[in-house]
Amino acid sequence: MDATSNNTELCDIAIIGGGPVGAALALALGGSPLKICVLEARAANAASTDARALALSYGSRLLLERLGVWDKIRDVSAIRTIHISQKQSFGRALLRAGEMNVPELGYVLPYPALQDALTDALQHGTVARIYGASVTRLAGEAEHALIGYQQGGVDHTLRTRLAVVADGGKLLAEQYPPSFHDYGQSALITHVTCAAPRADTAFERFTPQGPVALLPFKDGYEIVWTAPHPRVAEMLAWDDAQFLNELHQHFGDRVGEFLTVGKRACFALGLKKAP
Ligand SMILES: Cc1cc2nc3c(=O)[nH]c(=O)nc-3n(C[C@H](O)[C@H](O)[C@H](O)COP(=O)(O)OP(=O)(O)OC[C@H]3O[C@@H](n4cnc5c(N)ncnc54)[C@H](O)[C@@H]3O)c2cc1C
């Protein structure tokens, strides 16, 4: 059931944000006698264009299996071995799934694939969803929380006994400004292919300018390359040939020559703490 009209009724639990956290919570609560509602800013059926790839642990897989969505996620690549090394140092450490008694250590998948599977599962459940609903206000009353949201340019309100804020951390930031510690580094994210990929193996390499991770995904690797902000700004300006060459210099020969590189994205790294 889609709740698309102005909802002045009382609900028991309102979940603000239908991303991975909000949608997973709604699915976990589905089937309870409580009246639950998810408010999501994205339009219904709007495809997510988020560029990020996610590395999920085996424990997350078990949770998603319990929610009935794991088998519905497309484009999942497994990690069975993790190779850890430090630049300019001797030796390396290997973690293998078999030694931990798990079939896989983790998985790499696109954020939209997880989002789509969760959104799809919600459509078949009993939890009410309000799409295109951008929450602008959350206030506490004696017995309830009052949520103000905009949908199609119209203001609405919703009363709830419990409000769960799962919007990625923006809504409460104005009211309760978080402290922020800048790590002084950014992460450059992209997809590369290489001459000698190692099946199901992720690499974590510590270097003086920051760690670089290669996460096995489809025909190559998702790269997370960290460096001080000014250096990442330079890296973003490299053309493909220079990028592939510099990555080879930085990472070494473990997967052979790097052959192709996709679109680059960049995220500043920091620690945000709610008060
Ligand atoms: C580059 C990058 C790489 C990452 N890699 C990993 C990884 O490898 N593994 C991992 O576990 N995590 C990773 N993360 C973190 C992971 O993406 C987040 O932990 C996760 O997305 C949090 O989910 P969420 O549902 O809380 O928030 P979000 O994913 O931010 O979703 C929030 C949802 O709320 C909606 N929303 C926002 N504001 C409102 C509003 N006002 N009203 C209504 N709806 C609203 C949004 O449309 C969205 O659907 C990474 C993050 C980044 C940036």
Short mmCIF file of N, CA and C in Angstrom, two decimals, residues 118-258:
data_model
loop_
_atom_site.label_atom_id
_atom_site.label_comp_id
_atom_site.label_asym_id
_atom_site.label_seq_id
_atom_site.Cartn_x
_atom_site.Cartn_y
_atom_site.Cartn_z
N LEU A 118 16.24 -3.79 -1.74
CA LEU A 118 15.50 -3.47 -0.50
C LEU A 118 14.18 -2.76 -0.84
N THR A 119 14.23 -1.82 -1.78
CA THR A 119 13.03 -1.07 -2.15
C THR A 119 11.98 -2.02 -2.74
N ASP A 120 12.45 -2.94 -3.55
CA ASP A 120 11.55 -3.92 -4.17
C ASP A 120 10.87 -4.79 -3.11
N ALA A 121 11.66 -5.24 -2.14
CA ALA A 121 11.10 -6.10 -1.09
C ALA A 121 10.06 -5.34 -0.28
N LEU A 122 10.32 -4.04 -0.06
CA LEU A 122 9.37 -3.23 0.72
C LEU A 122 8.02 -3.12 0.01
N GLN A 123 8.09 -3.12 -1.33
CA GLN A 123 6.84 -2.99 -2.09
C GLN A 123 5.90 -4.16 -1.86
N HIS A 124 6.48 -5.31 -1.50
CA HIS A 124 5.66 -6.50 -1.30
C HIS A 124 5.28 -6.70 0.16
N GLY A 125 5.65 -5.76 1.02
CA GLY A 125 5.34 -5.91 2.44
C GLY A 125 4.13 -5.08 2.86
N THR A 126 4.00 -4.93 4.17
CA THR A 126 2.82 -4.25 4.71
C THR A 126 3.12 -2.83 5.20
N VAL A 127 4.41 -2.47 5.16
CA VAL A 127 4.80 -1.16 5.68
C VAL A 127 4.40 -0.07 4.68
N ALA A 128 3.79 0.99 5.16
CA ALA A 128 3.39 2.10 4.27
C ALA A 128 4.62 2.89 3.85
N ARG A 129 4.65 3.30 2.60
CA ARG A 129 5.78 4.09 2.10
C ARG A 129 5.28 5.38 1.47
N ILE A 130 5.94 6.46 1.79
CA ILE A 130 5.57 7.73 1.17
C ILE A 130 6.81 8.22 0.42
N TYR A 131 6.77 8.15 -0.91
CA TYR A 131 7.92 8.55 -1.74
C TYR A 131 7.79 10.03 -2.14
N GLY A 132 8.90 10.60 -2.54
CA GLY A 132 8.91 12.01 -2.92
C GLY A 132 8.62 12.88 -1.72
N ALA A 133 8.85 12.34 -0.53
CA ALA A 133 8.53 13.05 0.72
C ALA A 133 9.82 13.50 1.40
N SER A 134 10.10 14.77 1.29
CA SER A 134 11.33 15.30 1.86
C SER A 134 11.03 15.88 3.24
N VAL A 135 11.57 15.24 4.26
CA VAL A 135 11.28 15.70 5.63
C VAL A 135 12.07 16.97 5.91
N THR A 136 11.38 17.98 6.41
CA THR A 136 12.04 19.26 6.65
C THR A 136 12.08 19.60 8.14
N ARG A 137 11.31 18.88 8.94
CA ARG A 137 11.18 19.28 10.35
C ARG A 137 10.85 18.07 11.21
N LEU A 138 11.50 18.04 12.37
CA LEU A 138 11.18 16.98 13.33
C LEU A 138 11.16 17.63 14.70
N ALA A 139 10.01 17.55 15.37
CA ALA A 139 9.90 18.19 16.68
C ALA A 139 9.31 17.20 17.68
N GLY A 140 9.75 17.31 18.92
CA GLY A 140 9.23 16.43 19.96
C GLY A 140 8.05 17.08 20.68
N GLU A 141 6.98 16.30 20.91
CA GLU A 141 5.86 16.76 21.75
C GLU A 141 5.83 15.87 22.97
N ALA A 142 4.91 16.12 23.88
CA ALA A 142 4.89 15.35 25.13
C ALA A 142 4.78 13.85 24.85
N GLU A 143 3.88 13.47 23.95
CA GLU A 143 3.61 12.04 23.73
C GLU A 143 4.11 11.54 22.38
N HIS A 144 4.35 12.50 21.47
CA HIS A 144 4.62 12.10 20.08
C HIS A 144 5.76 12.92 19.49
N ALA A 145 6.20 12.46 18.34
CA ALA A 145 7.09 13.30 17.52
C ALA A 145 6.25 13.81 16.35
N LEU A 146 6.53 15.03 15.96
CA LEU A 146 5.80 15.64 14.85
C LEU A 146 6.76 15.82 13.67
N ILE A 147 6.40 15.22 12.55
CA ILE A 147 7.27 15.28 11.37
C ILE A 147 6.62 16.18 10.33
N GLY A 148 7.38 17.14 9.83
CA GLY A 148 6.90 17.97 8.72
C GLY A 148 7.62 17.55 7.45
N TYR A 149 6.88 17.33 6.37
CA TYR A 149 7.55 16.98 5.12
C TYR A 149 6.84 17.64 3.95
N GLN A 150 7.59 17.75 2.86
CA GLN A 150 7.06 18.33 1.62
C GLN A 150 6.95 17.24 0.58
N GLN A 151 5.81 17.22 -0.08
CA GLN A 151 5.63 16.25 -1.17
C GLN A 151 4.94 16.97 -2.32
N GLY A 152 5.58 17.01 -3.46
CA GLY A 152 5.02 17.72 -4.61
C GLY A 152 4.73 19.18 -4.30
N GLY A 153 5.58 19.82 -3.52
CA GLY A 153 5.43 21.24 -3.21
C GLY A 153 4.38 21.53 -2.14
N VAL A 154 3.79 20.47 -1.57
CA VAL A 154 2.76 20.66 -0.54
C VAL A 154 3.31 20.24 0.83
N ASP A 155 3.01 21.03 1.85
CA ASP A 155 3.46 20.69 3.21
C ASP A 155 2.52 19.70 3.86
N HIS A 156 3.08 18.71 4.52
CA HIS A 156 2.29 17.69 5.24
C HIS A 156 2.87 17.52 6.65
N THR A 157 2.06 16.96 7.51
CA THR A 157 2.57 16.61 8.84
C THR A 157 2.17 15.18 9.17
N LEU A 158 2.96 14.59 10.00
CA LEU A 158 2.69 13.21 10.43
C LEU A 158 3.06 13.12 11.91
N ARG A 159 2.19 12.50 12.70
CA ARG A 159 2.46 12.30 14.13
C ARG A 159 2.89 10.84 14.32
N THR A 160 3.88 10.64 15.14
CA THR A 160 4.34 9.28 15.34
C THR A 160 4.78 9.07 16.79
N ARG A 161 4.62 7.85 17.26
CA ARG A 161 5.07 7.56 18.63
C ARG A 161 6.58 7.46 18.70
N LEU A 162 7.18 7.00 17.60
CA LEU A 162 8.65 6.92 17.55
C LEU A 162 9.11 7.34 16.16
N ALA A 163 10.06 8.25 16.11
CA ALA A 163 10.64 8.65 14.81
C ALA A 163 12.07 8.10 14.74
N VAL A 164 12.36 7.42 13.64
CA VAL A 164 13.73 6.90 13.41
C VAL A 164 14.33 7.73 12.29
N VAL A 165 15.45 8.39 12.58
CA VAL A 165 16.07 9.23 11.56
C VAL A 165 17.16 8.41 10.86
N ALA A 166 16.91 8.04 9.61
CA ALA A 166 17.86 7.23 8.83
C ALA A 166 18.08 7.92 7.48
N ASP A 167 18.35 9.22 7.55
CA ASP A 167 18.45 10.02 6.31
C ASP A 167 19.89 10.24 5.89
N GLY A 168 20.81 9.52 6.49
CA GLY A 168 22.22 9.72 6.15
C GLY A 168 22.85 10.83 6.98
N GLY A 169 22.11 11.35 7.95
CA GLY A 169 22.73 12.26 8.93
C GLY A 169 22.56 13.75 8.67
N LYS A 170 21.60 14.14 7.82
CA LYS A 170 21.48 15.58 7.51
C LYS A 170 20.44 16.30 8.36
N LEU A 171 19.31 15.62 8.58
CA LEU A 171 18.15 16.30 9.17
C LEU A 171 18.44 16.92 10.55
N LEU A 172 19.15 16.17 11.38
CA LEU A 172 19.36 16.65 12.74
C LEU A 172 20.62 17.52 12.88
N ALA A 173 21.37 17.63 11.78
CA ALA A 173 22.66 18.33 11.87
C ALA A 173 22.50 19.81 12.23
N GLU A 174 21.40 20.42 11.75
CA GLU A 174 21.20 21.84 12.03
C GLU A 174 20.86 22.06 13.50
N GLN A 175 19.97 21.17 13.99
CA GLN A 175 19.51 21.29 15.38
C GLN A 175 20.61 20.86 16.37
N TYR A 176 21.33 19.81 15.99
CA TYR A 176 22.39 19.27 16.85
C TYR A 176 23.68 19.21 16.03
N PRO A 177 24.36 20.35 15.86
CA PRO A 177 25.53 20.36 14.97
C PRO A 177 26.57 19.31 15.40
N PRO A 178 26.98 18.46 14.48
CA PRO A 178 27.98 17.46 14.84
C PRO A 178 29.37 18.07 14.88
N SER A 179 30.26 17.45 15.64
CA SER A 179 31.66 17.88 15.55
C SER A 179 32.26 17.16 14.35
N PHE A 180 33.23 17.82 13.71
CA PHE A 180 33.80 17.21 12.52
C PHE A 180 35.32 17.26 12.59
N HIS A 181 35.92 16.11 12.40
CA HIS A 181 37.38 16.06 12.35
C HIS A 181 37.81 15.67 10.94
N ASP A 182 38.49 16.60 10.28
CA ASP A 182 38.96 16.36 8.91
C ASP A 182 40.23 15.51 8.99
N TYR A 183 40.21 14.35 8.31
CA TYR A 183 41.41 13.50 8.32
C TYR A 183 42.51 14.05 7.40
N GLY A 184 42.16 15.11 6.63
CA GLY A 184 43.16 15.69 5.73
C GLY A 184 43.35 14.86 4.47
N GLN A 185 42.49 13.87 4.29
CA GLN A 185 42.64 12.99 3.13
C GLN A 185 41.31 12.86 2.39
N SER A 186 41.41 12.57 1.11
CA SER A 186 40.22 12.23 0.31
C SER A 186 40.43 10.84 -0.26
N ALA A 187 39.31 10.21 -0.65
CA ALA A 187 39.39 8.90 -1.30
C ALA A 187 38.93 9.07 -2.74
N LEU A 188 39.78 8.63 -3.65
CA LEU A 188 39.40 8.62 -5.06
C LEU A 188 38.89 7.21 -5.37
N ILE A 189 37.71 7.16 -5.97
CA ILE A 189 37.05 5.87 -6.23
C ILE A 189 36.88 5.69 -7.73
N THR A 190 37.23 4.51 -8.22
CA THR A 190 36.98 4.23 -9.64
C THR A 190 37.05 2.72 -9.89
N HIS A 191 36.77 2.32 -11.12
CA HIS A 191 36.87 0.90 -11.49
C HIS A 191 38.01 0.74 -12.47
N VAL A 192 38.84 -0.29 -12.26
CA VAL A 192 39.93 -0.56 -13.21
C VAL A 192 39.89 -2.02 -13.64
N THR A 193 40.44 -2.28 -14.83
CA THR A 193 40.72 -3.67 -15.21
C THR A 193 42.23 -3.81 -15.30
N CYS A 194 42.70 -5.06 -15.23
CA CYS A 194 44.14 -5.29 -15.21
C CYS A 194 44.48 -6.59 -15.92
N ALA A 195 45.78 -6.80 -16.17
CA ALA A 195 46.21 -7.95 -16.97
C ALA A 195 46.10 -9.27 -16.20
N ALA A 196 46.31 -9.25 -14.89
CA ALA A 196 46.33 -10.51 -14.14
C ALA A 196 45.50 -10.42 -12.86
N PRO A 197 44.17 -10.25 -13.01
CA PRO A 197 43.34 -10.16 -11.80
C PRO A 197 43.39 -11.48 -11.01
N ARG A 198 43.34 -11.39 -9.69
CA ARG A 198 43.34 -12.62 -8.88
C ARG A 198 41.93 -12.85 -8.36
N ALA A 199 41.39 -14.00 -8.72
CA ALA A 199 39.98 -14.28 -8.44
C ALA A 199 39.66 -14.10 -6.97
N ASP A 200 38.60 -13.37 -6.70
CA ASP A 200 38.02 -13.24 -5.34
C ASP A 200 39.00 -12.67 -4.30
N THR A 201 40.06 -12.00 -4.75
CA THR A 201 41.05 -11.49 -3.80
C THR A 201 40.99 -9.96 -3.71
N ALA A 202 40.86 -9.47 -2.48
CA ALA A 202 40.91 -8.02 -2.24
C ALA A 202 42.31 -7.67 -1.73
N PHE A 203 42.77 -6.47 -2.06
CA PHE A 203 44.08 -6.02 -1.61
C PHE A 203 43.93 -4.76 -0.77
N GLU A 204 44.63 -4.73 0.34
CA GLU A 204 44.69 -3.52 1.17
C GLU A 204 46.17 -3.20 1.31
N ARG A 205 46.59 -2.05 0.78
CA ARG A 205 48.02 -1.72 0.82
C ARG A 205 48.20 -0.39 1.54
N PHE A 206 48.99 -0.42 2.59
CA PHE A 206 49.25 0.80 3.35
C PHE A 206 50.47 1.50 2.76
N THR A 207 50.33 2.80 2.49
CA THR A 207 51.43 3.55 1.88
C THR A 207 51.62 4.84 2.67
N PRO A 208 52.77 5.51 2.53
CA PRO A 208 53.00 6.74 3.30
C PRO A 208 51.93 7.80 3.06
N GLN A 209 51.29 7.82 1.87
CA GLN A 209 50.27 8.86 1.61
C GLN A 209 48.86 8.40 1.98
N GLY A 210 48.70 7.16 2.44
CA GLY A 210 47.39 6.64 2.83
C GLY A 210 47.16 5.27 2.21
N PRO A 211 46.12 4.55 2.68
CA PRO A 211 45.88 3.21 2.16
C PRO A 211 45.27 3.21 0.77
N VAL A 212 45.55 2.15 0.01
CA VAL A 212 44.87 1.95 -1.27
C VAL A 212 44.26 0.55 -1.22
N ALA A 213 42.98 0.47 -1.61
CA ALA A 213 42.29 -0.83 -1.58
C ALA A 213 41.84 -1.20 -2.99
N LEU A 214 42.01 -2.47 -3.32
CA LEU A 214 41.49 -3.01 -4.58
C LEU A 214 40.44 -4.05 -4.19
N LEU A 215 39.20 -3.79 -4.56
CA LEU A 215 38.11 -4.69 -4.19
C LEU A 215 37.64 -5.40 -5.45
N PRO A 216 37.69 -6.75 -5.48
CA PRO A 216 37.35 -7.46 -6.72
C PRO A 216 35.90 -7.21 -7.10
N PHE A 217 35.68 -6.77 -8.34
CA PHE A 217 34.31 -6.52 -8.77
C PHE A 217 34.22 -6.78 -10.27
N LYS A 218 33.35 -7.74 -10.62
CA LYS A 218 33.12 -8.11 -12.02
C LYS A 218 34.45 -8.41 -12.73
N ASP A 219 34.75 -7.64 -13.80
CA ASP A 219 35.94 -7.96 -14.61
C ASP A 219 37.22 -7.32 -14.07
N GLY A 220 37.17 -6.64 -12.94
CA GLY A 220 38.37 -5.96 -12.45
C GLY A 220 38.26 -5.64 -10.98
N TYR A 221 38.61 -4.40 -10.64
CA TYR A 221 38.62 -3.99 -9.23
C TYR A 221 37.99 -2.61 -9.06
N GLU A 222 37.28 -2.44 -7.96
CA GLU A 222 36.92 -1.11 -7.50
C GLU A 222 38.11 -0.62 -6.70
N ILE A 223 38.57 0.57 -7.02
CA ILE A 223 39.76 1.13 -6.34
C ILE A 223 39.31 2.18 -5.34
N VAL A 224 39.86 2.11 -4.14
CA VAL A 224 39.71 3.21 -3.18
C VAL A 224 41.13 3.69 -2.88
N TRP A 225 41.47 4.85 -3.40
CA TRP A 225 42.85 5.34 -3.34
C TRP A 225 42.85 6.60 -2.49
N THR A 226 43.43 6.52 -1.30
CA THR A 226 43.41 7.69 -0.40
C THR A 226 44.73 8.45 -0.46
N ALA A 227 44.62 9.75 -0.32
CA ALA A 227 45.80 10.62 -0.36
C ALA A 227 45.38 11.98 0.22
N PRO A 228 46.36 12.83 0.60
CA PRO A 228 46.01 14.17 1.08
C PRO A 228 45.17 14.91 0.04
N HIS A 229 44.26 15.78 0.51
CA HIS A 229 43.32 16.47 -0.40
C HIS A 229 44.00 17.06 -1.65
N PRO A 230 45.12 17.83 -1.49
CA PRO A 230 45.70 18.45 -2.69
C PRO A 230 46.19 17.41 -3.70
N ARG A 231 46.71 16.31 -3.19
CA ARG A 231 47.20 15.25 -4.08
C ARG A 231 46.03 14.63 -4.86
N VAL A 232 44.91 14.40 -4.19
CA VAL A 232 43.76 13.81 -4.87
C VAL A 232 43.24 14.77 -5.94
N ALA A 233 43.29 16.08 -5.64
CA ALA A 233 42.88 17.07 -6.66
C ALA A 233 43.75 16.92 -7.91
N GLU A 234 45.05 16.70 -7.70
CA GLU A 234 45.96 16.48 -8.86
C GLU A 234 45.59 15.19 -9.58
N MET A 235 45.34 14.14 -8.80
CA MET A 235 45.04 12.81 -9.39
C MET A 235 43.79 12.87 -10.27
N LEU A 236 42.83 13.70 -9.84
CA LEU A 236 41.58 13.80 -10.60
C LEU A 236 41.81 14.44 -11.98
N ALA A 237 42.91 15.18 -12.10
CA ALA A 237 43.18 15.87 -13.37
C ALA A 237 43.97 14.98 -14.35
N TRP A 238 44.46 13.83 -13.88
CA TRP A 238 45.22 12.94 -14.77
C TRP A 238 44.33 12.38 -15.87
N ASP A 239 44.89 12.20 -17.06
CA ASP A 239 44.13 11.48 -18.08
C ASP A 239 44.25 9.97 -17.80
N ASP A 240 43.55 9.15 -18.56
CA ASP A 240 43.51 7.71 -18.27
C ASP A 240 44.91 7.09 -18.27
N ALA A 241 45.71 7.43 -19.29
CA ALA A 241 47.04 6.81 -19.42
C ALA A 241 47.89 7.14 -18.20
N GLN A 242 47.87 8.39 -17.78
CA GLN A 242 48.68 8.76 -16.61
C GLN A 242 48.15 8.09 -15.34
N PHE A 243 46.82 8.03 -15.23
CA PHE A 243 46.23 7.41 -14.04
C PHE A 243 46.68 5.94 -13.92
N LEU A 244 46.59 5.21 -15.04
CA LEU A 244 46.93 3.78 -15.02
C LEU A 244 48.41 3.59 -14.68
N ASN A 245 49.24 4.45 -15.23
CA ASN A 245 50.67 4.36 -14.98
C ASN A 245 51.00 4.69 -13.51
N GLU A 246 50.39 5.76 -13.00
CA GLU A 246 50.66 6.17 -11.61
C GLU A 246 50.15 5.11 -10.63
N LEU A 247 49.01 4.50 -10.96
CA LEU A 247 48.47 3.47 -10.08
C LEU A 247 49.43 2.27 -10.03
N HIS A 248 49.97 1.92 -11.17
CA HIS A 248 50.93 0.82 -11.24
C HIS A 248 52.15 1.13 -10.37
N GLN A 249 52.66 2.36 -10.50
CA GLN A 249 53.82 2.77 -9.69
C GLN A 249 53.48 2.68 -8.20
N HIS A 250 52.26 3.10 -7.86
CA HIS A 250 51.87 3.20 -6.45
C HIS A 250 51.57 1.82 -5.84
N PHE A 251 50.88 0.99 -6.63
CA PHE A 251 50.40 -0.29 -6.07
C PHE A 251 51.37 -1.44 -6.31
N GLY A 252 52.14 -1.36 -7.39
CA GLY A 252 53.06 -2.46 -7.71
C GLY A 252 52.46 -3.45 -8.68
N ASP A 253 53.10 -4.64 -8.74
CA ASP A 253 52.85 -5.60 -9.83
C ASP A 253 51.87 -6.72 -9.50
N ARG A 254 51.23 -6.68 -8.36
CA ARG A 254 50.49 -7.87 -7.90
C ARG A 254 49.37 -8.32 -8.83
N VAL A 255 48.79 -7.41 -9.59
CA VAL A 255 47.72 -7.82 -10.51
C VAL A 255 48.10 -7.48 -11.97
N GLY A 256 49.39 -7.32 -12.20
CA GLY A 256 49.87 -7.01 -13.55
C GLY A 256 49.60 -5.56 -13.92
N GLU A 257 49.70 -5.31 -15.20
CA GLU A 257 49.50 -3.94 -15.69
C GLU A 257 48.04 -3.54 -15.58
N PHE A 258 47.78 -2.28 -15.27
CA PHE A 258 46.39 -1.80 -15.28
C PHE A 258 46.02 -1.39 -16.71
#
